[in-house]
Coordinates of C-alpha atoms and ligand atoms in Angstrom, one line a residue:
M1 CA -43.5 93.6 -71.3
L2 CA -43.5 97.3 -71.9
V3 CA -41.0 99.2 -69.7
L4 CA -40.9 103.1 -69.4
G5 CA -37.4 104.2 -68.6
I6 CA -36.5 107.5 -66.9
E7 CA -32.8 108.8 -66.6
T8 CA -31.9 112.1 -65.2
S9 CA -28.5 111.3 -63.4
C10 CA -26.6 114.2 -64.8
D11 CA -27.5 116.9 -67.2
D12 CA -29.6 114.9 -69.9
T13 CA -33.3 114.4 -69.4
S14 CA -34.4 111.1 -71.0
A15 CA -37.4 108.8 -71.3
A16 CA -37.7 105.8 -73.3
L17 CA -40.1 102.9 -74.2
V18 CA -38.5 99.4 -74.3
E19 CA -40.7 96.5 -75.3
D20 CA -39.2 93.1 -74.3
R21 CA -35.7 93.8 -75.6
T22 CA -36.7 96.3 -78.4
V23 CA -36.3 100.1 -78.1
L24 CA -39.5 101.7 -79.2
S25 CA -38.6 105.2 -78.4
N26 CA -35.6 106.9 -76.8
L27 CA -36.0 110.9 -76.0
V28 CA -33.0 112.7 -74.8
A29 CA -33.4 116.5 -73.8
S30 CA -29.8 117.7 -73.8
Q31 CA -28.8 120.5 -71.5
D32 CA -25.4 121.0 -73.0
A33 CA -26.2 124.5 -74.0
L34 CA -27.4 125.5 -70.5
H35 CA -23.9 124.4 -69.1
A36 CA -21.7 125.3 -71.9
D37 CA -20.8 128.7 -70.7
Y38 CA -19.5 127.3 -67.3
G39 CA -17.5 124.5 -68.8
G40 CA -19.2 121.9 -66.9
V41 CA -22.4 120.7 -65.2
V42 CA -23.9 123.1 -62.7
P43 CA -25.8 120.6 -60.4
E44 CA -28.4 123.1 -59.2
L45 CA -29.2 124.2 -62.8
A46 CA -29.3 120.8 -63.9
A47 CA -31.8 119.8 -61.3
R48 CA -34.0 122.6 -62.1
R49 CA -34.1 122.0 -65.8
H50 CA -34.9 118.3 -65.3
L51 CA -37.8 119.4 -63.3
E52 CA -39.2 121.7 -66.1
T53 CA -38.5 119.0 -68.8
V54 CA -39.2 115.6 -67.4
Q55 CA -43.0 115.4 -67.9
T56 CA -42.7 116.6 -71.4
V57 CA -40.0 114.2 -72.3
I58 CA -42.1 111.1 -71.0
G59 CA -45.0 112.3 -72.8
R60 CA -43.0 112.7 -76.2
A61 CA -41.4 109.0 -75.5
L62 CA -44.9 107.6 -75.1
E63 CA -46.1 109.6 -78.3
L64 CA -43.1 108.4 -80.5
G65 CA -43.4 104.8 -79.2
N66 CA -47.1 105.0 -80.1
R67 CA -48.2 103.7 -76.7
Q68 CA -50.6 105.1 -73.9
L69 CA -49.6 105.5 -70.3
G70 CA -52.0 102.7 -69.2
E71 CA -50.0 100.0 -71.4
I72 CA -46.7 100.4 -69.3
D73 CA -46.2 97.3 -67.3
V74 CA -43.1 98.6 -65.2
V75 CA -41.4 101.9 -64.6
A76 CA -37.4 101.7 -64.4
V77 CA -35.4 104.6 -63.1
T78 CA -31.7 105.6 -62.4
R79 CA -31.1 105.4 -59.0
G80 CA -27.4 106.4 -59.1
P81 CA -24.5 107.2 -59.5
G82 CA -25.0 110.8 -60.3
L83 CA -25.9 114.1 -59.0
V84 CA -28.4 113.7 -56.2
G85 CA -30.6 116.8 -57.0
S86 CA -30.8 115.3 -60.7
L87 CA -31.5 111.9 -59.5
L88 CA -34.2 112.9 -57.4
V89 CA -36.2 114.6 -60.1
G90 CA -36.3 111.2 -62.1
L91 CA -36.9 109.2 -59.0
S92 CA -39.9 111.3 -58.0
A93 CA -41.3 111.4 -61.3
A94 CA -40.9 107.6 -61.6
Q95 CA -42.4 107.0 -58.1
G96 CA -45.4 109.1 -59.0
L97 CA -46.1 107.3 -62.2
A98 CA -45.7 103.7 -60.5
L99 CA -48.0 104.7 -57.9
A100 CA -50.7 106.2 -60.1
L101 CA -50.5 103.3 -62.5
D102 CA -50.2 100.7 -59.8
R103 CA -47.0 99.2 -61.6
P104 CA -43.8 98.0 -60.2
L105 CA -40.9 100.4 -59.8
Y106 CA -37.3 99.2 -60.9
G107 CA -34.3 101.2 -59.6
I108 CA -31.4 100.7 -61.9
N109 CA -27.7 101.5 -61.5
H110 CA -26.6 103.9 -64.3
L111 CA -23.3 101.9 -64.8
E112 CA -25.4 98.8 -65.5
G113 CA -27.4 100.7 -68.0
H114 CA -24.2 101.6 -69.8
V115 CA -22.6 98.1 -69.3
L116 CA -25.4 96.3 -70.9
S117 CA -26.1 98.8 -73.8
P118 CA -23.9 97.2 -76.3
L119 CA -26.1 94.1 -76.0
V120 CA -29.1 95.9 -77.3
E121 CA -28.4 95.0 -80.9
A122 CA -26.0 92.0 -80.3
Q123 CA -26.0 88.5 -78.9
D124 CA -24.8 87.9 -75.4
D125 CA -21.5 86.2 -75.2
F126 CA -20.3 85.9 -71.6
P127 CA -17.8 86.3 -69.9
L128 CA -17.8 89.7 -71.4
L129 CA -15.0 92.2 -70.7
S130 CA -16.9 95.6 -70.4
V131 CA -14.9 98.9 -71.0
L132 CA -16.8 101.8 -69.6
V133 CA -15.6 105.1 -70.7
S134 CA -17.8 107.9 -70.0
G135 CA -17.6 111.4 -68.7
G136 CA -18.1 110.5 -65.0
H137 CA -16.3 107.0 -65.1
T138 CA -13.6 105.0 -66.7
A139 CA -13.4 101.4 -65.6
M140 CA -13.3 97.7 -66.9
Y141 CA -15.7 95.0 -65.6
L142 CA -15.8 91.3 -66.1
V143 CA -19.4 90.5 -66.8
E144 CA -20.2 86.8 -66.0
D145 CA -24.0 87.4 -66.6
V146 CA -26.5 90.1 -66.3
G147 CA -26.3 91.1 -62.7
V148 CA -22.8 89.6 -62.1
Y149 CA -20.1 92.3 -62.4
R150 CA -16.5 92.3 -61.2
E151 CA -14.7 95.6 -61.3
L152 CA -11.1 94.8 -62.8
S153 CA -9.9 98.5 -62.7
R154 CA -10.9 102.1 -62.7
T155 CA -9.2 105.3 -63.4
R156 CA -6.9 106.8 -60.8
D157 CA -7.8 110.4 -61.5
D158 CA -9.7 111.8 -64.6
S159 CA -12.1 109.7 -66.7
A160 CA -11.5 109.3 -70.4
G161 CA -14.3 111.7 -71.2
E162 CA -12.8 114.2 -68.8
A163 CA -9.5 114.0 -70.7
F164 CA -11.4 114.7 -73.9
D165 CA -13.5 117.7 -72.5
K166 CA -10.8 119.3 -70.5
G167 CA -8.4 119.0 -73.6
A168 CA -11.0 120.4 -75.9
K169 CA -11.5 123.2 -73.4
M170 CA -7.9 124.1 -73.4
L171 CA -8.3 124.2 -77.3
D172 CA -11.3 126.5 -77.1
L173 CA -13.6 123.8 -78.8
G174 CA -16.5 124.3 -76.4
W175 CA -18.1 121.8 -73.9
P176 CA -18.5 118.9 -74.0
G177 CA -15.6 118.6 -76.5
G178 CA -15.3 115.0 -77.0
K179 CA -17.2 114.7 -80.3
V180 CA -15.5 118.0 -81.8
M181 CA -12.1 116.6 -81.0
D182 CA -13.1 113.2 -82.6
E183 CA -14.2 115.1 -85.8
L184 CA -11.1 117.5 -85.9
G185 CA -8.8 114.5 -85.1
S186 CA -10.1 112.6 -87.9
R187 CA -8.6 115.1 -90.2
G188 CA -5.2 115.4 -88.5
D189 CA -2.2 113.2 -88.2
P190 CA -2.1 111.1 -85.0
T191 CA 1.7 110.9 -85.2
A192 CA 2.4 114.6 -85.6
L193 CA 3.1 115.1 -81.8
R194 CA 3.9 112.7 -79.0
F195 CA 2.1 113.3 -76.0
P196 CA 3.2 110.9 -73.1
R197 CA 1.2 107.9 -72.3
P198 CA 0.6 108.1 -68.5
R199 CA 1.5 104.7 -66.8
V200 CA 0.1 103.4 -63.6
R201 CA 2.0 100.4 -61.9
D202 CA 2.7 97.9 -64.6
D203 CA 0.7 94.9 -63.2
S204 CA -2.4 97.2 -62.5
L205 CA -5.1 97.6 -64.9
A206 CA -5.8 101.1 -63.6
F207 CA -6.0 104.1 -65.9
S208 CA -4.8 107.6 -65.5
F209 CA -5.3 110.6 -67.6
S210 CA -4.5 113.7 -65.6
G211 CA -0.7 113.6 -66.7
L212 CA -1.8 113.6 -70.3
K213 CA -4.0 116.8 -69.7
T214 CA -1.0 118.6 -68.1
S215 CA 1.1 117.7 -71.1
L216 CA -1.4 119.4 -73.4
W217 CA -1.4 122.3 -71.2
D218 CA 2.4 122.5 -71.3
F219 CA 2.7 122.1 -74.9
L220 CA 0.1 124.9 -75.7
H221 CA 2.2 127.3 -73.5
S222 CA 5.4 126.5 -75.3
D223 CA 6.9 127.8 -78.3
D224 CA 6.6 124.5 -80.0
S225 CA 2.8 124.9 -80.4
K226 CA 3.0 127.4 -83.1
G227 CA 3.9 125.3 -86.0
H228 CA 1.0 122.6 -85.6
S229 CA -2.5 122.6 -86.8
L230 CA -5.4 122.1 -84.7
E231 CA -6.3 119.0 -86.4
D232 CA -2.9 117.5 -85.8
V233 CA -2.9 118.6 -82.1
C234 CA -6.4 117.0 -81.7
A235 CA -5.3 113.7 -83.6
S236 CA -2.1 113.4 -81.5
Y237 CA -3.9 114.1 -78.1
Q238 CA -6.8 111.6 -79.0
E239 CA -4.3 109.0 -80.0
A240 CA -2.6 109.1 -76.6
I241 CA -6.0 108.6 -74.9
V242 CA -6.8 105.7 -77.3
D243 CA -3.4 104.2 -76.7
C244 CA -3.8 104.2 -73.0
L245 CA -7.3 102.7 -73.2
L246 CA -6.1 99.9 -75.6
K247 CA -3.1 98.8 -73.8
R248 CA -5.2 98.0 -70.6
V249 CA -7.9 96.4 -72.7
G250 CA -5.1 94.3 -74.5
E251 CA -3.8 93.3 -70.9
A252 CA -7.2 92.4 -69.7
V253 CA -7.9 90.2 -72.6
E254 CA -4.8 88.4 -72.0
R255 CA -5.3 87.9 -68.3
F256 CA -9.1 87.1 -68.4
A257 CA -9.6 85.5 -71.8
P258 CA -13.3 86.8 -72.1
A259 CA -15.5 85.4 -74.8
S260 CA -16.3 89.0 -75.9
V261 CA -15.4 92.6 -75.4
A262 CA -17.7 95.6 -75.2
V263 CA -17.2 99.3 -74.9
A264 CA -19.8 101.5 -73.6
G265 CA -20.4 105.1 -72.3
G266 CA -20.0 108.5 -74.3
V267 CA -16.5 107.9 -75.4
S268 CA -17.5 104.6 -77.1
A269 CA -18.9 106.9 -79.9
N270 CA -15.3 107.9 -80.6
S271 CA -14.4 106.8 -84.2
R272 CA -10.7 106.4 -83.5
L273 CA -11.3 104.2 -80.5
R274 CA -13.6 102.1 -82.6
R275 CA -11.3 101.7 -85.5
R276 CA -8.3 100.9 -83.5
L277 CA -10.0 98.5 -81.0
T278 CA -11.6 96.7 -83.9
E279 CA -8.3 96.3 -85.5
Q280 CA -6.3 95.4 -82.2
L281 CA -9.0 92.6 -81.4
S282 CA -9.1 91.2 -84.8
H283 CA -5.5 89.6 -84.2
S284 CA -7.3 87.4 -81.5
G285 CA -10.2 86.7 -83.6
M286 CA -12.6 89.0 -81.9
T287 CA -14.9 91.8 -82.9
P288 CA -15.7 94.3 -80.4
L289 CA -19.4 95.3 -79.5
F290 CA -20.3 99.0 -79.3
P291 CA -23.8 100.4 -78.5
P292 CA -25.6 102.1 -81.3
F293 CA -24.6 105.9 -81.3
S294 CA -28.0 106.9 -79.7
L295 CA -27.0 104.7 -76.7
C296 CA -23.6 105.7 -76.2
T297 CA -24.2 108.9 -74.1
D298 CA -26.7 109.1 -71.2
N299 CA -30.1 107.8 -72.2
A300 CA -33.2 106.2 -70.9
A301 CA -33.4 103.3 -73.1
M302 CA -30.4 101.6 -71.6
I303 CA -32.1 101.9 -68.3
A304 CA -35.3 100.3 -69.4
Y305 CA -33.3 97.7 -71.2
A306 CA -31.2 96.7 -68.2
A307 CA -34.6 96.5 -66.2
V308 CA -36.0 94.1 -68.8
R309 CA -32.7 91.9 -68.7
R310 CA -32.8 91.9 -65.0
M311 CA -36.5 90.9 -65.0
E312 CA -35.6 88.1 -67.3
N313 CA -33.1 86.6 -65.1
G314 CA -35.4 87.0 -62.0
L315 CA -33.4 89.7 -60.5
P316 CA -34.9 92.5 -58.3
G317 CA -34.6 96.3 -58.9
E318 CA -32.4 98.2 -56.5
Q319 CA -33.1 100.3 -53.6
L320 CA -34.9 103.5 -54.5
E321 CA -33.2 106.3 -52.6
A322 CA -31.0 108.6 -54.7
V323 CA -27.3 107.7 -54.2
S324 CA -24.4 110.1 -55.5
R325 CA -21.6 107.6 -55.3
L326 CA -22.6 104.0 -56.4
P327 CA -20.2 101.1 -57.3
L328 CA -21.2 98.6 -59.7
G329 CA -21.4 95.5 -57.6
S330 CA -23.1 92.3 -58.3
V331 CA -26.6 92.8 -57.3
Q332 CA -28.7 89.7 -57.4
Ligands
KG4_401 O1 -21.8 108.5 -70.8 P1 -22.0 110.1 -70.9 O2 -23.1 110.8 -71.6 O3 -21.8 110.8 -69.5 C1 -21.6 110.1 -68.4 O4 -22.4 109.2 -67.9 O5 -20.5 110.6 -67.7 O6 -20.4 110.5 -71.7 C2 -20.3 111.9 -71.8 C3 -18.8 111.9 -72.3 C4 -18.3 113.4 -72.5 O7 -17.1 113.4 -71.8 C5 -18.2 113.5 -74.1 O8 -17.1 114.5 -74.4 C6 -17.8 112.2 -74.5 O9 -18.6 111.5 -73.8 N1 -18.0 111.9 -76.0 C7 -17.1 111.6 -76.7 C8 -17.5 111.5 -78.0 N2 -19.0 111.7 -77.9 C9 -19.2 112.0 -76.6 N3 -15.7 111.5 -76.6 C10 -14.8 111.3 -77.6 N4 -15.4 111.1 -78.8 C11 -16.7 111.1 -79.1 N5 -17.2 111.0 -80.4
ZN402 ZN1 -23.5 107.9 -68.2

């Protein structure tokens, strides 16, 4: 079963080939440079760039996977959530290909792609606690099986990725700044400064990052900021984000006793989060699952892989109109 995946939900144009559960190729054309001057994704520019790039990226994915167009069995595409203009480009390309090749078309929820991505190189062990930490979303799900997702909590305000990106912007580290903050932070002292750990109601598993962002702003505009290295500020700010995430994960593990824990989305690439979660879970005899680095940020391999896993379970693809806001429910 050869699946062509197409992902254009935000600012990365991606196409991938997945055969059964194996990733043959995964091409991502990043638009970071296009949006960097604006400090965030400009939807109109993103959609136009997808339009210019999508055919080439699909062609390269076929080339790198060493397969011909006619060998594709199924076309899988992100239907949402995301920017409607961006989604429509991928959807139209996928619909055109499926029609021309006379192959089925699978609409996939982008969040399902992220949630299943840690399983590409690991064994399933359900129920799985999924911690989704990306630029657009921060949420926890209890995954009973492929297609059966229960949302346990989400962020009340910013996502973890936004906390990294907005913090990095205040520090003039460019955009998106999560990776740079990770690198600088790994050379600093995470205990040098104490940023607040925002708390939502105690019995809630919800996250909140907007207060933390404000505290960095206040710190940078205070006299106190003079005597600290950039590395120490990054390490301490990053530590506060990681602490907030780990606290909620710890509570969810206690409450729901999952068989395994997996982290997904762009922030799952963060080295401090990986190290500290691995250490925290070792006390309960668990080892967290992370996607390979190439599958952390947005990519089409996770979309094709989700289609494979849904087909294996006899589940249909989702509706095919582009949807800007789309919760991850149980779609069976
Ligand atoms: O999953 P993703 O590509 O986009 C969404 O679906 O939203 O995630 C992008 C986010 C950005 O906020 C980026 O700064 C963050 O992932 N990110 C990181 C790291 N690599 C990417 N954040 C922290 N540490 C990293 N190493
Ligand atoms: Zn994403």
